[in-house]
XYZ file of C-alpha atoms in Angstrom:
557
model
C 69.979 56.474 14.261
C 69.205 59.505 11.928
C 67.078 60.572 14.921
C 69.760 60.125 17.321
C 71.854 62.133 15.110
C 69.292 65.147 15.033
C 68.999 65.561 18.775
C 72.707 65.536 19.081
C 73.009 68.353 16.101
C 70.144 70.817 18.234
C 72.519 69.781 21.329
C 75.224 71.208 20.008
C 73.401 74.241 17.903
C 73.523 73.323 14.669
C 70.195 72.495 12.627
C 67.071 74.448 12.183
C 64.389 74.970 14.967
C 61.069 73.186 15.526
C 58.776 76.147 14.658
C 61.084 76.814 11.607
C 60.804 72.522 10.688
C 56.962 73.167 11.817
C 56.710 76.256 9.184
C 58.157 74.394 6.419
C 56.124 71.403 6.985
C 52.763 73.145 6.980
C 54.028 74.821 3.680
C 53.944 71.480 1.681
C 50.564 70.412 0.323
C 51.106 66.689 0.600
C 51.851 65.195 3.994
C 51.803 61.814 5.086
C 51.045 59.974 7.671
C 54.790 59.220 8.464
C 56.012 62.536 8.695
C 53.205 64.033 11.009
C 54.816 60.877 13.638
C 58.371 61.742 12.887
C 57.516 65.650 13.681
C 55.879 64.287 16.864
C 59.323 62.223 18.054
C 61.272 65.240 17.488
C 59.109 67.298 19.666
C 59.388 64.512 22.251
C 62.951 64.543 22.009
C 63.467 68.515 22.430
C 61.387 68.063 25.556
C 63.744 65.618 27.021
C 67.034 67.532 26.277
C 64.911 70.096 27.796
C 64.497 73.027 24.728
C 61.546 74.898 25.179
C 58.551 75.076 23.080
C 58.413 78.052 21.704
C 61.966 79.119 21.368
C 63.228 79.706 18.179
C 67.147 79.377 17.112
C 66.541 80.124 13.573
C 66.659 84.152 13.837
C 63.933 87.115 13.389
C 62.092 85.804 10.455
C 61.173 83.255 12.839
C 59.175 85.552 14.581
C 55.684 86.659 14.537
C 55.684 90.561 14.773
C 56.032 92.347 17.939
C 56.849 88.702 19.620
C 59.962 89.593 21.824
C 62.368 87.128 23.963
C 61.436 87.202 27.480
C 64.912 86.203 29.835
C 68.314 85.492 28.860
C 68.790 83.043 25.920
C 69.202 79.133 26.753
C 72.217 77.213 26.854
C 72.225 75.179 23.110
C 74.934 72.917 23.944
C 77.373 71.964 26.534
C 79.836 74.867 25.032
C 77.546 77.461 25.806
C 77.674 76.398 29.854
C 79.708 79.014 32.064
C 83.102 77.319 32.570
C 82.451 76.991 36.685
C 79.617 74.478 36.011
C 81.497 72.470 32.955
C 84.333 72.030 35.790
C 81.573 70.918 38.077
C 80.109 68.613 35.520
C 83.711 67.368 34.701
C 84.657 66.401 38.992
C 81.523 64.231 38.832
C 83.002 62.115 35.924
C 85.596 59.135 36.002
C 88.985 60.014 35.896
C 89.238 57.166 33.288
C 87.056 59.361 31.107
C 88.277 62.998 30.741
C 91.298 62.500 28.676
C 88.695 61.385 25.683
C 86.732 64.187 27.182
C 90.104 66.273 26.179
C 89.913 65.695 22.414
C 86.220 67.244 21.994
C 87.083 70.532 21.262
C 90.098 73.405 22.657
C 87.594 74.534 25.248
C 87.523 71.343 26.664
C 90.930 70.333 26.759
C 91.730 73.982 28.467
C 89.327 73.081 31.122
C 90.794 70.228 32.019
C 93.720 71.386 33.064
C 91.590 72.669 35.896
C 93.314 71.377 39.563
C 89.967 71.151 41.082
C 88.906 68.574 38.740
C 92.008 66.071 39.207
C 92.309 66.838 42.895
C 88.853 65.435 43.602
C 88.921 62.167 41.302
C 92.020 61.634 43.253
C 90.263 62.142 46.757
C 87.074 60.338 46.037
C 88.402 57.585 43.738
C 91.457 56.981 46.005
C 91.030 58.350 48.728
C 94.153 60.769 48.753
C 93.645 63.456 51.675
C 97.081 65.785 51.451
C 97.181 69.183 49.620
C 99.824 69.244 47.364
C 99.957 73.068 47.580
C 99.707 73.070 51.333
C 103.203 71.062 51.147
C 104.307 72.867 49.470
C 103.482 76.200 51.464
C 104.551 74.328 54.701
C 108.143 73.770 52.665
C 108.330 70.146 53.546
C 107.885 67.298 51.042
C 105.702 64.172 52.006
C 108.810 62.211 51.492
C 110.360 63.744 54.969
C 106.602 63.164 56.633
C 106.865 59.658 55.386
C 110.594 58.789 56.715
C 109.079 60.517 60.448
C 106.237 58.448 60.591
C 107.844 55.382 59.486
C 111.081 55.375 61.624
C 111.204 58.496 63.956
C 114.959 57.689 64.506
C 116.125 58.231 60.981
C 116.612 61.759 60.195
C 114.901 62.783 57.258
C 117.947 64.281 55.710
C 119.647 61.433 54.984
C 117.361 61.436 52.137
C 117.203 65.021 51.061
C 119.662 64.221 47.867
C 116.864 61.310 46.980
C 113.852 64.013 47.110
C 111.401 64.559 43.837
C 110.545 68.299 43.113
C 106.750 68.038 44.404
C 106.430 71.803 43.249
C 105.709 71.474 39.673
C 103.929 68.579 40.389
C 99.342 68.491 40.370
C 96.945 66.436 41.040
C 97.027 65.215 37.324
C 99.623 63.711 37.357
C 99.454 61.827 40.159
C 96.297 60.680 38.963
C 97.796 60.115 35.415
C 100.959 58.385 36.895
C 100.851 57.048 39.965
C 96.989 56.371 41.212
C 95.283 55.072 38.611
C 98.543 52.689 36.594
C 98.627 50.977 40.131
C 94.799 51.447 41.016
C 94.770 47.485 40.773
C 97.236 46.356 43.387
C 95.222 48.533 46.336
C 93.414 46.212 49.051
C 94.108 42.949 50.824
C 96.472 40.420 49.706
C 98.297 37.021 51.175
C 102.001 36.547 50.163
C 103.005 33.284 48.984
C 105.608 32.567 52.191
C 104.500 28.386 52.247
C 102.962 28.042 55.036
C 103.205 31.352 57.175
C 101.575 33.481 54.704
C 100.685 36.888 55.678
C 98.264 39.937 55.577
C 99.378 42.636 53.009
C 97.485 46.005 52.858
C 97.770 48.296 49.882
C 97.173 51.661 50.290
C 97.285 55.391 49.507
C 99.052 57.471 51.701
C 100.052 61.107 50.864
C 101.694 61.072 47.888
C 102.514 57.227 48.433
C 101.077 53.975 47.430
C 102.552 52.203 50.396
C 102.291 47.954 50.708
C 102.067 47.933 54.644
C 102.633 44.039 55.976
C 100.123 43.124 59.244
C 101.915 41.445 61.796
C 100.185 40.435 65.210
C 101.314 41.743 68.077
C 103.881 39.817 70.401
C 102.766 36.356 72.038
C 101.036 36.077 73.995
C 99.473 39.782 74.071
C 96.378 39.036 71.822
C 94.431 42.221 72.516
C 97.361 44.358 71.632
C 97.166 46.610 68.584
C 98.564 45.106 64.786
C 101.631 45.904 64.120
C 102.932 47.000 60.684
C 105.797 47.152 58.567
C 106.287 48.975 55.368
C 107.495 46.532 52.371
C 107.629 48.518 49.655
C 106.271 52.273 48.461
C 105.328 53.704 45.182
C 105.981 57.274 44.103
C 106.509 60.283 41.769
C 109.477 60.383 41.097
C 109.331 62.911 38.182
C 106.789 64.533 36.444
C 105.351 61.733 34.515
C 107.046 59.227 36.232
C 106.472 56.960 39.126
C 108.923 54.856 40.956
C 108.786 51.737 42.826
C 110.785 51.247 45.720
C 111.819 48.328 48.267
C 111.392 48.951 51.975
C 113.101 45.748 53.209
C 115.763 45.700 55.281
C 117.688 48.719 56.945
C 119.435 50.750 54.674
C 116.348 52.467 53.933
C 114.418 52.744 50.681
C 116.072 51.305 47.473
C 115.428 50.171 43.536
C 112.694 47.472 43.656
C 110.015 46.247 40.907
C 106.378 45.304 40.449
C 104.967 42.836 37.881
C 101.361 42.475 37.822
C 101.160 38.802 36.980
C 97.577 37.791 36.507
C 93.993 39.087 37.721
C 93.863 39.006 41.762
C 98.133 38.644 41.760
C 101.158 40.607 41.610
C 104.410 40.261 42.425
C 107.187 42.287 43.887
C 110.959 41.939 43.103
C 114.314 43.740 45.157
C 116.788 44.879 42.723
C 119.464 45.776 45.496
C 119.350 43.065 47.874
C 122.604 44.029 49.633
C 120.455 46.489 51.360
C 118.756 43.805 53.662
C 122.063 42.524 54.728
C 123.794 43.212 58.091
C 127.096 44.165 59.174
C 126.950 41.614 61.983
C 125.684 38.586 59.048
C 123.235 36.083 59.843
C 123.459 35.918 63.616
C 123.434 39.829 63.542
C 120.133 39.342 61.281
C 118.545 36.453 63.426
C 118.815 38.498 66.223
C 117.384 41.581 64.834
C 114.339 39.494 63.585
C 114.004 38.068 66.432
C 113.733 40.716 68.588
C 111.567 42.485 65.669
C 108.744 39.096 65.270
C 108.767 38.045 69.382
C 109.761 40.943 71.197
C 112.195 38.661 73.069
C 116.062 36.875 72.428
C 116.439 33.463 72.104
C 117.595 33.056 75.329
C 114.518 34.055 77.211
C 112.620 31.487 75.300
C 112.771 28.253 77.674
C 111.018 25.835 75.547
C 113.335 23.692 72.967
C 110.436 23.183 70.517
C 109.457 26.574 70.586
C 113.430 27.431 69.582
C 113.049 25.019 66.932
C 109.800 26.568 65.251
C 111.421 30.102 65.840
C 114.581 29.175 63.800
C 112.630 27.134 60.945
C 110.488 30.335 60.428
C 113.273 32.662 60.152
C 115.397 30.216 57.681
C 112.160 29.654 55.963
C 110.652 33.178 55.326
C 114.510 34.571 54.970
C 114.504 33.129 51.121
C 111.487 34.784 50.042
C 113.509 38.445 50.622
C 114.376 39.237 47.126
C 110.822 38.587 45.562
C 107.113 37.580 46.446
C 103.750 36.598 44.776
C 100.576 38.182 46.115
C 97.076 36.990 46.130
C 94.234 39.262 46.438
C 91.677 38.406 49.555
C 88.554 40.138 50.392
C 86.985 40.966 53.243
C 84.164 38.614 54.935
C 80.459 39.807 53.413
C 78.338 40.786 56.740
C 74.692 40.071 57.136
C 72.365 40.889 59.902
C 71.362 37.772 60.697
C 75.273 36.776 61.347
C 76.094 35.612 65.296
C 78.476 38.787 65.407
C 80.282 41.305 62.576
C 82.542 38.914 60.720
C 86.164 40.142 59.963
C 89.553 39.487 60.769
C 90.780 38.331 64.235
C 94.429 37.815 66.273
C 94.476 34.450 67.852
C 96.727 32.270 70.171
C 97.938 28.802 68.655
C 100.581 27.721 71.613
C 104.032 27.297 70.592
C 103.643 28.591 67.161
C 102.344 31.969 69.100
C 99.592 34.362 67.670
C 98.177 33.504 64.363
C 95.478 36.242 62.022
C 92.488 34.493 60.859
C 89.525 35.651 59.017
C 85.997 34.625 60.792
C 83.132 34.505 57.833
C 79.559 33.052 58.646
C 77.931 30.526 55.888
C 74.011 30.099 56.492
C 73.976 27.453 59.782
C 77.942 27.730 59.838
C 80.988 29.709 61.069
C 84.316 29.097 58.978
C 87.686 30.285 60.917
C 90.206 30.432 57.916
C 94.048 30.837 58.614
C 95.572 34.199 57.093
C 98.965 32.987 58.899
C 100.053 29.883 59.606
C 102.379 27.248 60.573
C 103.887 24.175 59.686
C 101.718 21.963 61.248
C 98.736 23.751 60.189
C 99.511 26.256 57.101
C 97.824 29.699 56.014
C 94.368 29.166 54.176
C 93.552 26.002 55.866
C 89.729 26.073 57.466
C 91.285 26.112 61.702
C 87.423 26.146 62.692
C 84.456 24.992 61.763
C 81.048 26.621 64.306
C 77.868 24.582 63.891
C 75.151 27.178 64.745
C 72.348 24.968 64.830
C 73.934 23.019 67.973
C 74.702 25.441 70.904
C 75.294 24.380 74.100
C 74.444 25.497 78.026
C 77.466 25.477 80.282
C 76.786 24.082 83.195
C 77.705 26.295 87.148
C 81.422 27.196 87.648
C 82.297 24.421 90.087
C 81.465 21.607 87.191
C 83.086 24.148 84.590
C 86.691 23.742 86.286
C 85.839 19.554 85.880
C 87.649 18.660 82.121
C 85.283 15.632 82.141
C 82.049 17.272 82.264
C 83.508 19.722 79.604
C 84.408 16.366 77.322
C 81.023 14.620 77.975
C 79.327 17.466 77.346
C 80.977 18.145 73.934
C 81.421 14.035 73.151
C 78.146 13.878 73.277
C 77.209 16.467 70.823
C 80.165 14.846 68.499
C 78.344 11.475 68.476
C 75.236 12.580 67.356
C 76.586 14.345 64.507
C 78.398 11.564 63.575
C 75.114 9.174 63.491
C 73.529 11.856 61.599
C 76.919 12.094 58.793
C 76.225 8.052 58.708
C 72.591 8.065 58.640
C 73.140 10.804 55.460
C 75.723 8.259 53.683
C 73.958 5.306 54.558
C 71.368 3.946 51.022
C 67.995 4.609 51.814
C 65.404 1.795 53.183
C 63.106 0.044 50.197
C 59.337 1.243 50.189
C 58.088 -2.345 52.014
C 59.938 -2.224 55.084
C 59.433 1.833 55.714
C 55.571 1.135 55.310
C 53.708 1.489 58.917
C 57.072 2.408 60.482
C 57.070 5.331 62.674
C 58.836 8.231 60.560
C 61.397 10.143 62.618
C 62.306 13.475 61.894
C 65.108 14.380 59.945
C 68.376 14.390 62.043
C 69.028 17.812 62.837
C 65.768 19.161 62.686
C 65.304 19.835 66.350
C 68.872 21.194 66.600
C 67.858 23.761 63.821
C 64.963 25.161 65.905
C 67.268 25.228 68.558
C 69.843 26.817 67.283
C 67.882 29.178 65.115
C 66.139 30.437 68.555
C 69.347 30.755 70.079
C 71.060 32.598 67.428
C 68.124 35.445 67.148
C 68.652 36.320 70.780
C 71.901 36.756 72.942
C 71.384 35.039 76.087
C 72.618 36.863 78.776
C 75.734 36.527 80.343
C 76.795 34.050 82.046
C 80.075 32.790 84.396
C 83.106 30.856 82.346
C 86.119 29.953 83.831
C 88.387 27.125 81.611
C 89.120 23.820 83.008
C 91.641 22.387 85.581
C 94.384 21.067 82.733
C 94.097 22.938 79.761
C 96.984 25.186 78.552
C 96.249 28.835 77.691
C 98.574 30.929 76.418
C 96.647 34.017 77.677
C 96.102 33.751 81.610
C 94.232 36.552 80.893
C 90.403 36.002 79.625
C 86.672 37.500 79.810
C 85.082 35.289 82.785
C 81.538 35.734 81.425
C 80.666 34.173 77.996
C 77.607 34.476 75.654
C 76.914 31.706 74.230
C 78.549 28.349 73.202
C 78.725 25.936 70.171
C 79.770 22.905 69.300
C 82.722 23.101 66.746
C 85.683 20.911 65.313
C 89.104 22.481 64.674
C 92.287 21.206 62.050
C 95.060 19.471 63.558
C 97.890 18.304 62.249
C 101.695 16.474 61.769
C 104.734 18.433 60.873
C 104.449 19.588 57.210
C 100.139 18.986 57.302
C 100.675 15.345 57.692
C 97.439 13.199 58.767
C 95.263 16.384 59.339
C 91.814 15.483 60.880
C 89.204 17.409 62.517
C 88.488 17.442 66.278
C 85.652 18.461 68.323
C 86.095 21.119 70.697
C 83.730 24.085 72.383
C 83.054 27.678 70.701
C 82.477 30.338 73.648
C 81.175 33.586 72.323
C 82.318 36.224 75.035
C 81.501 39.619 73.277
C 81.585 41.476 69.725
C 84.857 41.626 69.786
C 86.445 38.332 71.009
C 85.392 34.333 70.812
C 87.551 31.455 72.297
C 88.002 27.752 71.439
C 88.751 24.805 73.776
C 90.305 22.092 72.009
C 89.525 19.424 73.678
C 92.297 16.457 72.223
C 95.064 19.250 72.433
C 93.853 20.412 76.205
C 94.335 23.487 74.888
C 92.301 27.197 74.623
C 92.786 29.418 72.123
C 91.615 33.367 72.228
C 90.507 35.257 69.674
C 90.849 39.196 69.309
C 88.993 41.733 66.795
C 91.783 43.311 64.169
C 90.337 47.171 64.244
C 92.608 48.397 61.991
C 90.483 50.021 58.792
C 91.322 48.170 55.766
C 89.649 50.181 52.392
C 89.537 48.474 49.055
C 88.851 45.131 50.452
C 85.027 44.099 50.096
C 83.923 40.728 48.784
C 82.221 41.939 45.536
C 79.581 39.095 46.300
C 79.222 36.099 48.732
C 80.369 34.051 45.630
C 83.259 35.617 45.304
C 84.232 35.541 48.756
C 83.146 31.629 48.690
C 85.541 30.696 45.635
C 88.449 32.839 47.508
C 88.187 30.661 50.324
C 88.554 27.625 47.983
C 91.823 28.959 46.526
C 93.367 29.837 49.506
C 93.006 25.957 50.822
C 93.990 24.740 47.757
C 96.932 26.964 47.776
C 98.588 25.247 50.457
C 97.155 22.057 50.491
């Protein structure tokens, strides 16, 4: 420690020199043995703060005669650097640590105040892009840049008596205030709607922490771009103040809350609800919604039990307007020996229309987990599961279109998993009767190889067309597929009643989209890469991402 304390003292100028310490030391008649090693440390320690040997701090006398100082003098300590590279020293530290920083000493504390500093913890810490003093050169506020972007038919002006003064405002504060208080609600999160869920992302956006909500684009376009809707925004409102504000509805922005419950959850609360209601009530609202989640009125929708679904959603999701929970989700880890980049996909599920689901890969496995759901089926249920060590060869188009080839060829598969499930649960055989017995190979074993050799290299493409009686929501899909596996998917009664896993056929048709024939259903489902860019949202570790998958099932289980 009193070492320790030494260094820091000739890092900050105080204390006398080596050759002066040196001087003294030959001056006394009786050294020891202990000294001579603590002279040595010290020496070792002024070469690692990086003092020179033979410089002297201790003045003239220190001198031998006619010696002279060759160069300017050393910096001693941190004070003595040129203000330029303490600022540069200062951007390369956490913004979590400069206001302790601030209490070392006036110098400090002045440099601080330094915009450059602030302006790039706020950039490479949050990603925050806009020049404050560009806005205000341009003489617009991000406020009116926001409204545009958000809802080109609202005039920005209708706001104008709403607008913060952004031009006493820097980069400090909105580190202080606004980016680093709410630093813990950015990413990916699921809203607790029962069974729909939902994809939340959390962002920075100008000046704005902005909670944009994912939806999929209208049934049954699966390749069509996300859509997104703002749900609330966070802002400075004042100087040192930020303010949080509700998005819902279409009044525009008003008075909303956020509570951070727990680690991984927050919530979000309306505190001016008559701002989502409509002139025309709740047929005025239906409508509006309806319009807004299928792109269509209820009168160009034919099919009763789709009306029925439609109507349960909107009563359903309509309570959950004046507050919701949020659960944070990560992203899927990716490996290079996955099948394809894992991530999030936009997939067909028949009436209940297009779905987001998260695609993660788990050693010999594939896991399709439900980011949205339904009732039948709800959000953070496993929809697939993609055994990798079982793929399977179509056979030529004109035995493709045939459903019972398709069902034999998948059956079969299915039964010998099964055998191998009851072979697994079944007590083993006693020493006597196993003795001289041919030893078969572990059930799977083969299927491994097999699977492990298709896995390492894409086969080539090859023809796919679906089969004569199954329903696709899509009339439109790839005709040349990959590969295929053999898979089960969750099906279920109204409300997740009696849910049980069927078999059904994986086809791989590129990076960027996989289907699934379900063969009890007669149905195909197809899958579509979400390319949106989603920052702040990367499984820390596969364990993480593991026990997230857990909670979400048992969530809505």
């Amino acid at each position: 420690m009193l070492l320790r304390m030494a260094v820091c003292a000739r890092l900050c100028g105080a204390g006398q020199s080596r050759r002066c310490r040196r001087r003294q030391r030959h001056s006394q008649p009786h050294r020891d043995s202990d000294s001579d090693m603590d002279m040595d440390e010290e020496e070792e320690e002024e070469r690692v703060v990086g003092k020179p040997k033979d410089e002297s701090d201790c003045g003239s006398s220190c001198h031998s005669s006619g010696a002279g100082v060759l160069g300017p003098p050393r910096p001693q300590s941190l004070l003595d650097l040129p203000p330029e590279l303490l600022v540069e020293i200062f951007s390369s530290l956490p913004g979590a640590a400069l206001p302790n920083l601030a209490l070392v000493c006036k110098k400090f504390r002045q440099i601080l105040n330094t915009e450059t500093i602030w302006r790039r913890r706020c950039t490479e810490e949050f990603g925050m892009r806009d020049d404050l003093r560009k806005m205000e050169i341009v003489g617009m506020s991000s406020r009116d840049l926001y409204v545009k972007r958000v809802n080109p038919q609202v005039k920005s002006g209708r706001f104008m008596k709403l607008l913060p003064d952004y031009e006493h405002m820097d980069y400090r504060d909105v580190y202080t205030h606004l980016l680093y208080p709410y630093r813990n609600i950015l990413g990916l999160w699921q809203p607790d709607i029962g069974p729909y869920g939902g994809l939340l992302n959390v962002v920075v956006d100008g000046l704005f922490i902005i909670g944009w909500m994912y939806l999929p684009p209208h049934d049954p376009r699966v390749e069509d771009p996300m859509r997104r809707r703002p749900l609330f925004r966070i802002h400075m409102w004042e100087k040192n103040k930020a303010m949080v504000e509700c998005m819902y509805g279409h009044k525009g922005p008003h008075k909303g809350d956020i509570q951070t419950v727990k680690k991984d959850e927050f919530s979000t609360k309306c505190n001016q609800t008559d701002h989502h209601r409509m002139p025309g009530g709740r047929q005025e609202e239906f409508r509006t919604w309806l319009e807004d989640e299928w792109g269509r009125t209820l009168e160009d929708i034919f099919h009763e039990h789709m009306q029925e679904l439609i109507l349960m959603k909107f009563i359903y999701t309509s309570q959950y307007d004046n507050c919701l929970t949020y659960r944070r989700i990560y992203l899927p880890p990716c490996l290079p020996s996955d099948l394809l980049k894992p991530g999030l996909f936009k997939g067909t599920y028949g009436s209940h229309g297009l779905e987001i689901i998260m695609l993660s890969f788990h050693g010999s496995k594939a896991k399709v987990t439900k980011l949205t759901g339904d009732p039948n089926v709800p959000a953070g249920q496993l929809t697939l599961e993609i055994d990798l060590n079982r793929p399977l060869r179509l056979p030529d188009l004109e035995h493709q279109r045939s459903m019972e080839e398709l069902s034999r060829l998948v059956l079969g598969v299915h039964e010998e998993v099964q055998r191998g499930l009851q072979a697994q649960d079944a007590p083993p055989e006693p020493a006597e009767a196993a003795e001289g017995s041919d030893t078969a190979p572990p059930a799977g074993v083969e299927d491994v190889e097999l699977g492990a050799a298709a896995c390492s290299s894409a086969s080539e493409a090859q023809p796919f067309v679906l089969p004569l009686g199954v329903m696709a929501r899509n009339e439109v899909y790839p005709r040349t597929c990959k590969m295929c596996f053999y898979g089960t998917g969750l099906i279920a009664g109204h409300g997740f009643t009696s849910p049980e896993r069927t078999p059904g056929l994986f086809i791989l048709f590129d990076d960027d989209r996989f289907g699934f024939i379900w063969l009890e259903l007669k149905s195909f489902s197809l899958y579509s890469r979400l390319t949106d860019q989603l920052s702040h949202a990367q499984a820390p570790s596969m364990e993480r991402f593991e026990a997230m998958l857990r909670n979400m099932q048992s969530w809505t289980s």
